[in-house]
Tab-separated table of C-alpha atoms and ligand atoms in Angstrom:
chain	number	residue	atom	x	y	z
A	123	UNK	CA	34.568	41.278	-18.278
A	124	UNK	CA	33.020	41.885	-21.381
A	125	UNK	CA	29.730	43.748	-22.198
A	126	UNK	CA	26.865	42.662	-24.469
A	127	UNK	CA	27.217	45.929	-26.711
A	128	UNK	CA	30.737	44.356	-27.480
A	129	UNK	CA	29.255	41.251	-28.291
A	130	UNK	CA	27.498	43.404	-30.996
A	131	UNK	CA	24.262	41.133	-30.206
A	132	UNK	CA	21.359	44.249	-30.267
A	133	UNK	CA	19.715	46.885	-28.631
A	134	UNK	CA	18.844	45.215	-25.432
A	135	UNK	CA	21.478	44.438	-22.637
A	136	UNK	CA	19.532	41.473	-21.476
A	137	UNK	CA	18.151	38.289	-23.623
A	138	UNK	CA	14.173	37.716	-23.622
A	139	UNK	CA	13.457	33.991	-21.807
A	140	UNK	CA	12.838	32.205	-19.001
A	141	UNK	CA	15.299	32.141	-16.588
A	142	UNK	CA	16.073	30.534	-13.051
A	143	UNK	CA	16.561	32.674	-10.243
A	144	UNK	CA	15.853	30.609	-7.297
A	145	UNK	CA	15.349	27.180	-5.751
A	146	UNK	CA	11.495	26.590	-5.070
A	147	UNK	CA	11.665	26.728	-1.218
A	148	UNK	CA	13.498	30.083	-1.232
A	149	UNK	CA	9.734	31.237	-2.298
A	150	UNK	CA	8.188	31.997	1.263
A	151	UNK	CA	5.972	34.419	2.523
A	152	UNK	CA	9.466	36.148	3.631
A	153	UNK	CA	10.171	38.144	0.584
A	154	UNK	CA	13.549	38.542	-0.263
A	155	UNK	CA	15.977	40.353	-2.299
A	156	UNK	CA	17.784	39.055	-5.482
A	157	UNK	CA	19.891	40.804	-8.388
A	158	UNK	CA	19.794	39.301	-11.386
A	159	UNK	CA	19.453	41.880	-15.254
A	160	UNK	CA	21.461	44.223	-13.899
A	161	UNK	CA	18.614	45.324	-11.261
A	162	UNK	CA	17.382	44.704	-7.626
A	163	UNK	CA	14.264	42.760	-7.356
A	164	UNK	CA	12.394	40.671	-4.531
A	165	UNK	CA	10.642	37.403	-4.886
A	166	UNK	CA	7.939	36.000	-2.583
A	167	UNK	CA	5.163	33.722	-2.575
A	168	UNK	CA	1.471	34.344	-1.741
A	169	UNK	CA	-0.832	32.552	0.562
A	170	UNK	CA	-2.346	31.083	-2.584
A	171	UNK	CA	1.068	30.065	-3.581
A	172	UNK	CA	1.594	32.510	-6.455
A	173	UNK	CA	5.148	33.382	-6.962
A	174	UNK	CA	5.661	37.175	-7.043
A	175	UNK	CA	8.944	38.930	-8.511
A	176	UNK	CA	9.024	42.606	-8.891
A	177	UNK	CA	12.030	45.395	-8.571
A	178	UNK	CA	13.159	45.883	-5.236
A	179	UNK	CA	11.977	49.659	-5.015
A	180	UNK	CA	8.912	51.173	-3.445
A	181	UNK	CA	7.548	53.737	-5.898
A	182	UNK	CA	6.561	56.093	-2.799
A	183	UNK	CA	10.060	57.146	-1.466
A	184	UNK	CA	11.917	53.933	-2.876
A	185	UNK	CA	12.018	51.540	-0.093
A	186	UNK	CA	13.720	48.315	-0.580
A	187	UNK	CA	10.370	45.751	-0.150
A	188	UNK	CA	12.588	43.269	1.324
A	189	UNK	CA	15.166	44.555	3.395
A	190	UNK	CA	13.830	45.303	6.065
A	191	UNK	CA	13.617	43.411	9.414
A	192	UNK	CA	12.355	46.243	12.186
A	193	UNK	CA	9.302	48.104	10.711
A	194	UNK	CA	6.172	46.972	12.551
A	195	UNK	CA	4.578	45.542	9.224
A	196	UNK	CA	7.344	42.950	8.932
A	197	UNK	CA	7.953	42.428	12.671
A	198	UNK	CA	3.861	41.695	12.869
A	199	UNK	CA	4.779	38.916	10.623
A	200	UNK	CA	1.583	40.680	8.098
A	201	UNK	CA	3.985	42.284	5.430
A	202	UNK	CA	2.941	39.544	2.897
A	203	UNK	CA	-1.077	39.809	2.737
A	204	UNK	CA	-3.169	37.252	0.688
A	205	UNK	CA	-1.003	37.541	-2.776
A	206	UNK	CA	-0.457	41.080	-1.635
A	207	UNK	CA	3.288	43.038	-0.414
A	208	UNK	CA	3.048	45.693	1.998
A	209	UNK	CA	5.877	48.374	1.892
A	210	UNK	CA	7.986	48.597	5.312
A	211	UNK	CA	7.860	52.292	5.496
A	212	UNK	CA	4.405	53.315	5.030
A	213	UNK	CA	2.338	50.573	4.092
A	214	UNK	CA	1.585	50.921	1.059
A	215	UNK	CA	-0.246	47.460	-0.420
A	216	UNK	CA	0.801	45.775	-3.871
A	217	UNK	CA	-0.523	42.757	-5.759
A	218	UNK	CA	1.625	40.320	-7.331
A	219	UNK	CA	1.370	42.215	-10.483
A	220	UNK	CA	2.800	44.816	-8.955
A	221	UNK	CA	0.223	47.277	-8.746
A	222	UNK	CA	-0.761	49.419	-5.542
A	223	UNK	CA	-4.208	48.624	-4.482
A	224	UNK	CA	-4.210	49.962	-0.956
A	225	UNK	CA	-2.562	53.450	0.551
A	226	UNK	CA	-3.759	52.620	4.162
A	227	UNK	CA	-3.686	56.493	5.678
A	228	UNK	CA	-4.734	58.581	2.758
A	229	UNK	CA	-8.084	59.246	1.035
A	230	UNK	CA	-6.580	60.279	-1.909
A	231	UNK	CA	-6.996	57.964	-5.011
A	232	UNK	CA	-4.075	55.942	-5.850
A	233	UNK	CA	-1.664	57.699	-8.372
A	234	UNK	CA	-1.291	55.533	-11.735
A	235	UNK	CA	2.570	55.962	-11.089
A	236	UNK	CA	1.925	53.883	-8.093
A	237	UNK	CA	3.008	50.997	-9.181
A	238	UNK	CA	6.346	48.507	-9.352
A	239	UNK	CA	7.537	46.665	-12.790
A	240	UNK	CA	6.985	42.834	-11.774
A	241	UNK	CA	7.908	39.628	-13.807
A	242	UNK	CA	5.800	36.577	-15.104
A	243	UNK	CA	7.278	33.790	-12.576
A	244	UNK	CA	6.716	30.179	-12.023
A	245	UNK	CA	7.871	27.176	-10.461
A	246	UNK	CA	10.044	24.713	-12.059
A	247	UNK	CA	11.606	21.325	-11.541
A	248	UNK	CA	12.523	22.365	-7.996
A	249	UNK	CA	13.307	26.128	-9.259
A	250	UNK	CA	11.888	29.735	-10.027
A	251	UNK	CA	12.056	30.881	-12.559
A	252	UNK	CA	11.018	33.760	-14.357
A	253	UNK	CA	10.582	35.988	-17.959
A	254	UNK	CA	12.668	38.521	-18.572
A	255	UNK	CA	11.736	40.891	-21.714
A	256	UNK	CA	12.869	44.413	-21.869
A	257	UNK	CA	9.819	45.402	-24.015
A	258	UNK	CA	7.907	43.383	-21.062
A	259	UNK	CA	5.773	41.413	-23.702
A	260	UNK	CA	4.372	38.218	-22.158
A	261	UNK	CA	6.520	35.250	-22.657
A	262	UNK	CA	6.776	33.950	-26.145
A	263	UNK	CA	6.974	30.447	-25.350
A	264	UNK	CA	6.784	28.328	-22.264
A	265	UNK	CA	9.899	26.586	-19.849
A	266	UNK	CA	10.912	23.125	-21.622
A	267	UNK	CA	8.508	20.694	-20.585
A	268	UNK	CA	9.776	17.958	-18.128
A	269	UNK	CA	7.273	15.026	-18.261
A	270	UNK	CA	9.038	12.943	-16.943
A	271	UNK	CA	9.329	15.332	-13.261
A	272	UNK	CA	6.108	14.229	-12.228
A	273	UNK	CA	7.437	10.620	-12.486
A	274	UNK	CA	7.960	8.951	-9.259
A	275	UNK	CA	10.704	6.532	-10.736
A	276	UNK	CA	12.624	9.712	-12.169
A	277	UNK	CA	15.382	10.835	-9.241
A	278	UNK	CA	15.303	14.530	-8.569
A	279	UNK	CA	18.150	16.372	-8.872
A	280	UNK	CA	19.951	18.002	-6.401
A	281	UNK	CA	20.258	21.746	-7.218
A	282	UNK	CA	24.586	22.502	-7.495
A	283	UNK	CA	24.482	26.031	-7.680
A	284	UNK	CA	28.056	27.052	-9.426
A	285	UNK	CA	27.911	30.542	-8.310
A	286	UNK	CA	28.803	33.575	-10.334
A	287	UNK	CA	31.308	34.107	-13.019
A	288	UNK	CA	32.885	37.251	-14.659
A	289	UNK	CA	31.327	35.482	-18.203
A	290	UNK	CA	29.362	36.736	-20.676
A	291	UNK	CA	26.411	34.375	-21.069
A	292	UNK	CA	27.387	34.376	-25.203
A	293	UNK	CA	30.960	32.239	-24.482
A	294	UNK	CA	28.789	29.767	-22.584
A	295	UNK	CA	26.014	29.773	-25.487
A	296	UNK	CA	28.705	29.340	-27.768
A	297	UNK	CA	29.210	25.577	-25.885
A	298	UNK	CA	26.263	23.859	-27.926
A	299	UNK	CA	28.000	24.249	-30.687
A	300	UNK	CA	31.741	23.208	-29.701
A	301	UNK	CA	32.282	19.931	-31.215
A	302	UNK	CA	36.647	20.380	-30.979
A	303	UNK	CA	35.821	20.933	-27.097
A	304	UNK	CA	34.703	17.509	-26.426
A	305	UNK	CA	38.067	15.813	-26.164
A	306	UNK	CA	39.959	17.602	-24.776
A	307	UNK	CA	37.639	19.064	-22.011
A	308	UNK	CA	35.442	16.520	-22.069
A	309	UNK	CA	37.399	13.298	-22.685
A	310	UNK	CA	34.685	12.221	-25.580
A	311	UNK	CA	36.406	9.680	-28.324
A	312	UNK	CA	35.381	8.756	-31.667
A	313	UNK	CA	32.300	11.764	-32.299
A	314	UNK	CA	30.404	9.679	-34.593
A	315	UNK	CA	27.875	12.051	-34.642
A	316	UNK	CA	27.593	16.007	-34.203
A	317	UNK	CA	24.955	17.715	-35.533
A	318	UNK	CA	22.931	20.938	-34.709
A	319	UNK	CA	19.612	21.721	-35.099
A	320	UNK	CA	18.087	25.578	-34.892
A	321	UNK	CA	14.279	25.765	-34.305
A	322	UNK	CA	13.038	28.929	-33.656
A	323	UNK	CA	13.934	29.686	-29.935
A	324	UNK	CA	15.185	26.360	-29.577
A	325	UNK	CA	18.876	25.064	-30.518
A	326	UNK	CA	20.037	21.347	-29.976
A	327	UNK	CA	23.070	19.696	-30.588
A	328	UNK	CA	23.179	15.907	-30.917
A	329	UNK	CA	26.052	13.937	-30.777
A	330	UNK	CA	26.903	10.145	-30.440
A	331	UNK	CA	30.436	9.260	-28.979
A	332	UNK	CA	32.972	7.098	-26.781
A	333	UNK	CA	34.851	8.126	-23.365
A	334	UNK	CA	38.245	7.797	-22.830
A	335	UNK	CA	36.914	6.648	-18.948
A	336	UNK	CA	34.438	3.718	-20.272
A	337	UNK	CA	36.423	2.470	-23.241
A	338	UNK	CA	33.848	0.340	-25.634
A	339	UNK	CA	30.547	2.164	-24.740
A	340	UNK	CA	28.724	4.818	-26.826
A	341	UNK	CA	26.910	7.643	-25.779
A	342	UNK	CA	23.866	9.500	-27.419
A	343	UNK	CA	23.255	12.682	-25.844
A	344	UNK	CA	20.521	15.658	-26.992
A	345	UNK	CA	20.915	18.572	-25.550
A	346	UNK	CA	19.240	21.496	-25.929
A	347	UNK	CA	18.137	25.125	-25.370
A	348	UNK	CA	14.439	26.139	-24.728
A	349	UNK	CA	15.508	29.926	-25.075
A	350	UNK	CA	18.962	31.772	-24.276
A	351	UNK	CA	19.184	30.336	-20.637
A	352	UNK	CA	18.183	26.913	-19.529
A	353	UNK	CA	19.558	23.646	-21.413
A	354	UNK	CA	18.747	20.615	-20.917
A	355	UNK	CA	20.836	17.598	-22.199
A	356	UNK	CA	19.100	13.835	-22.547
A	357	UNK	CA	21.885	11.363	-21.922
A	358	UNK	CA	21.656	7.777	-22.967
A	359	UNK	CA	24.038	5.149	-22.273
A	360	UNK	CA	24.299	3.935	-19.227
A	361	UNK	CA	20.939	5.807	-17.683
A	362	UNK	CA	18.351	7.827	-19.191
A	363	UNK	CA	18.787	11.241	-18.040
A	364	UNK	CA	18.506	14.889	-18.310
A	365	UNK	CA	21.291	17.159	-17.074
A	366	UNK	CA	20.457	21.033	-16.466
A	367	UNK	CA	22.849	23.837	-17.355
A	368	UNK	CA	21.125	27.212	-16.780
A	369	UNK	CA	22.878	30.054	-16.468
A	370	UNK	CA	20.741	33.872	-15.363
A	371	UNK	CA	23.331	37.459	-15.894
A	372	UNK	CA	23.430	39.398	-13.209
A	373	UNK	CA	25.196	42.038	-14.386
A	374	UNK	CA	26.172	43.128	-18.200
A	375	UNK	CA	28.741	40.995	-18.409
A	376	UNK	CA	28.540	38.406	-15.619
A	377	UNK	CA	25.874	35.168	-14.779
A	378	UNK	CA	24.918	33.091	-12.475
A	379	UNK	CA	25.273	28.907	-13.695
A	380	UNK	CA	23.543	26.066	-11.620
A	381	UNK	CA	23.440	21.948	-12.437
A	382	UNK	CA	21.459	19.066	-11.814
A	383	UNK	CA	20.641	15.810	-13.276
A	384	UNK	CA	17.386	13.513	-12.966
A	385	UNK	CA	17.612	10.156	-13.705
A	386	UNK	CA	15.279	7.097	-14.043
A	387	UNK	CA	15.755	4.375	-11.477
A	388	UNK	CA	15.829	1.020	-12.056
A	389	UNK	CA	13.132	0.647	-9.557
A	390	UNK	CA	9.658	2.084	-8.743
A	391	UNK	CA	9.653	3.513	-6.830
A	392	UNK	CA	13.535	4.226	-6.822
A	393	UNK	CA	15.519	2.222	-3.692
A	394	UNK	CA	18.049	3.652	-1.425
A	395	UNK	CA	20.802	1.889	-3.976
A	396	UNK	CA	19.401	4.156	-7.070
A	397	UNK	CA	19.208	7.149	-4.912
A	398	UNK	CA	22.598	6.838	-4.528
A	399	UNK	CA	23.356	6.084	-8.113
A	400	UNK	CA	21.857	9.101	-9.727
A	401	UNK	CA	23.602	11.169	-7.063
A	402	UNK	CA	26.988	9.910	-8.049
A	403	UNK	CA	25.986	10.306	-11.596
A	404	UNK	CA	25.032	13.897	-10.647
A	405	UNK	CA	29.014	14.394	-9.043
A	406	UNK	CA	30.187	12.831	-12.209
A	407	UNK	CA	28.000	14.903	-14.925
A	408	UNK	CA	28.664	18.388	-12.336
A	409	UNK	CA	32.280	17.108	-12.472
A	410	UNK	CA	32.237	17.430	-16.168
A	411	UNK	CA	30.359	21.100	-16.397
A	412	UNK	CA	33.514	22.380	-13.739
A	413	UNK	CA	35.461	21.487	-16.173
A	414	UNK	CA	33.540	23.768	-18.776
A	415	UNK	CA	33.418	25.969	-16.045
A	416	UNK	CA	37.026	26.668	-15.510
A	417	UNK	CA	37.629	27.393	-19.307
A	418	UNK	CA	34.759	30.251	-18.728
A	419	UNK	CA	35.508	31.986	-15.454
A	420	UNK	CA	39.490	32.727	-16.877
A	421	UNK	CA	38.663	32.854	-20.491
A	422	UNK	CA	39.423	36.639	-22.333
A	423	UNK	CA	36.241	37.233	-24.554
A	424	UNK	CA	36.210	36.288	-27.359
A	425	UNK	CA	33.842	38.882	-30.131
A	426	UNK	CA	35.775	37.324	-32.809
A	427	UNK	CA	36.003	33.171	-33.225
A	428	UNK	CA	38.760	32.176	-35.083
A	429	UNK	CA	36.646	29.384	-37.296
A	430	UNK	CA	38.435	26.151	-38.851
A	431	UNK	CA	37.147	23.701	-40.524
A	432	UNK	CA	35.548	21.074	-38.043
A	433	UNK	CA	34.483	23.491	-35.508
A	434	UNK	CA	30.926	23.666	-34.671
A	435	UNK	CA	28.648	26.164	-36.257
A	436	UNK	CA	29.433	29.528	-33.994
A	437	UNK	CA	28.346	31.923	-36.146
A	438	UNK	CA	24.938	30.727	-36.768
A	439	UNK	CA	24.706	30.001	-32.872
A	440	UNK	CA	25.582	33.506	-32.535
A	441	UNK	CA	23.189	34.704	-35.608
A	442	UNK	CA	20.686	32.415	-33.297
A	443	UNK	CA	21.338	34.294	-30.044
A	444	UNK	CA	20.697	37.313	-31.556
A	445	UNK	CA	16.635	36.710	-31.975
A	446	UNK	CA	17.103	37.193	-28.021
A	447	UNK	CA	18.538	40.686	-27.393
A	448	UNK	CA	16.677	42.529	-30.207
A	449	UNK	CA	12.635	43.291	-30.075
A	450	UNK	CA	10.648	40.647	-30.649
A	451	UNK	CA	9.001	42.592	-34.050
A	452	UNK	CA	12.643	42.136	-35.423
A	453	UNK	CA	13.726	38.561	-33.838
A	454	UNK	CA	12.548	36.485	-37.333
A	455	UNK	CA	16.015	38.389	-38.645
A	456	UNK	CA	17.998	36.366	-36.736
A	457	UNK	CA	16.261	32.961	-37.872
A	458	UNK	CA	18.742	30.674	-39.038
A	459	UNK	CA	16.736	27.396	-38.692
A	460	UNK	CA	17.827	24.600	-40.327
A	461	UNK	CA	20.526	21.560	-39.346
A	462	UNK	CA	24.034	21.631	-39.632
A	463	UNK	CA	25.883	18.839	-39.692
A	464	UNK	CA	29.862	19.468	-38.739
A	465	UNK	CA	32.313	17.775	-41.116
A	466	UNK	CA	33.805	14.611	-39.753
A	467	UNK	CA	31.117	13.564	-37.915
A	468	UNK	CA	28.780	11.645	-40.318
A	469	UNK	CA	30.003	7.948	-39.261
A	470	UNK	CA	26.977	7.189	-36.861
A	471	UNK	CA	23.231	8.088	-37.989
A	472	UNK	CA	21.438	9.305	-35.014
A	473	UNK	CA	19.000	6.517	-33.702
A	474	UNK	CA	15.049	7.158	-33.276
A	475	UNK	CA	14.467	10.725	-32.392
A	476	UNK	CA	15.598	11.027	-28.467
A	477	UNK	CA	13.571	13.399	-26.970
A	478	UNK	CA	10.899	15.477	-27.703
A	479	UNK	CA	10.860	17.520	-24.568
A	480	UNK	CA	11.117	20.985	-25.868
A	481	UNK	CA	8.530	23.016	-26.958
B	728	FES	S1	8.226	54.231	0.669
B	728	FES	FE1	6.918	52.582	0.405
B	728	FES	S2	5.074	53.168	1.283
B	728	FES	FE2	6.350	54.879	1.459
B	729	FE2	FE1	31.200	21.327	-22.519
């Protein structure tokens, strides 16, 4: 396991972004306890259906908020109160912005110190997920937008959580821009077409290729970062789709990856037939990340990438990760926008613009 200080990618441990961190119905008015940034935080939702998520630790005598299944204030079923969190041990009261607006048994005012760092948090395309900034600035820029989610002929996906590798999230970042990967891991033929694009906090990678499983079709795929931790990837060919890869650390040195994939129907609203279409689509396109996956989870890292002519542009990916682990008033000297086209891979001009889903 390798740490980000190795990596040589700035000050902070951490990238700035939006990240997932839970499935949507996880959110209850149970809070409970997650680890993600190297730190123990809870999640909850309120009765107006506000998504809190703030460290684990009671400022008072550092109770854990949400482990805790005998003190009277959870057993009365009242430890979540409005938007509110009560504290198991004494009570203490705290808003979803994690501030302590109620010390039930003293008449003291409320200390300033009294309060718990909490996160800006949202739901998602069936997800949480939430900003991370170590210089806690609000977020920068929004989660890609997913029109087409509200769509009733669009399929849902069905969250595959991949569980946790011993990864550093920069050799899976380094992925958008591995066009030599796509043959051998991915059984792609004939890349007509690889091309990167860096915009700010967004990357994309377009590419236009064959399959060594459906000889004679092509494939246009944009894929794409909205930040350092959710992709998206719009696949033409046979359906119009977008896969998710997201990936959240947990530790300095270690992350979290789930998948899905939401695809149009052929009907509207979609039958029992397409259901089962996009699902298989979903095995085949998860099938594919595992296989991604693998490579990561018993890779050495790799600080040093041993560049040839035809790889994909990894050190301005890298340059372009940077913007994300340094403070914001010094992210514009990591911008590298701009499009880079890699050699051998000029044969097929991408068609009208894809997808404009990212912000
Ligand atoms: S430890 Fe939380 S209220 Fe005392
Ligand atoms: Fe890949």
């Amino acid at each position: 396991m390798a740490r980000t200080a190795e990596y040589n990618l700035g000050p902070f441990t951490f990238p700035r972004g939006w990240f997932l961190i839970a499935k949507a119905e996880d959110a209850t008015d149970k809070p409970i306890a997650l680890r993600y940034f190297g730190r123990d935080l809870i999640m909850y939702r309120g009765s107006s259906g506000r998504i809190a998520v703030m460290d684990a630790y009671c400022p008072h005598m550092k109770t854990h908020l949400a482990k805790n299944t005998t003190s009277y204030v959870v057993t009365d079923g009242k430890q979540i109160d409005g938007d509110d969190i009560r504290c198991p041990y004494h009570g203490w009261k705290f808003g979803p912005d994690g501030v302590c607006n109620e010390i039930p048994y003293s008449p003291a005012s409320i200390p300033k110190a009294a309060r718990i760092r909490s996160y800006p948090a949202r739901e998602w395309c069936g997800f949480i997920v939430m900003w991370y900034d170590e210089e806690d600035n609000e977020p920068q820029f929004e989660p890609p937008l997913l029109e087409q989610w509200s769509d009733p002929k669009w399929v849902h996906w069905k969250i595959d959580d991949l569980g946790e590798i011993a990864c550093h999230p920069q050799e899976v970042v380094d992925n958008i821009a591995d066009k030599a990967h796509l043959g051998p891991i991915h059984g792609s033929t004939d890349i007509g077409h690889f091309e990167n694009v860096f915009d700010g906090h967004v990357m994309r990678q377009s590419t236009i290729t064959g399959n060594v499983k459906m000889p004679g079709m092509r494939f246009t795929n944009e894929t794409f970062y909205t930040g350092p931790g959710i992709l998206l990837s719009r696949m033409g060919g046979m359906m119009d789709s977008f896969m998710l890869v997201a990936h959240t650390p947990i530790e300095d040195g270690t992350v979290k990856v789930w998948h899905g994939l939401t695809a149009e129907a052929a009907n509207d609203p979609p039958t029992e037939q397409d259901l089962q279409i996009v699902e298989m689509f979903q095995i085949y396109s998860r099938d594919a990340l595992v296989q991604d996956f693998e490579v990561w989870a018993n890779k050495e890292p790799c600080f040093e990438i041993m560049q040839v002519i035809g790889d994909g542009p990894f050190g301005k990916t890298r340059t372009w990760y940077k913007q994300f682990y340094n403070p914001l008033s010094e992210a514009g000297n990591y911008n590298v926008d701009g499009k880079i086209i890699t050699k051998g891979t000029l044969r097929d001009a991408w068609p009208e613009k894809v997808t404009d889903a990212a912000e």
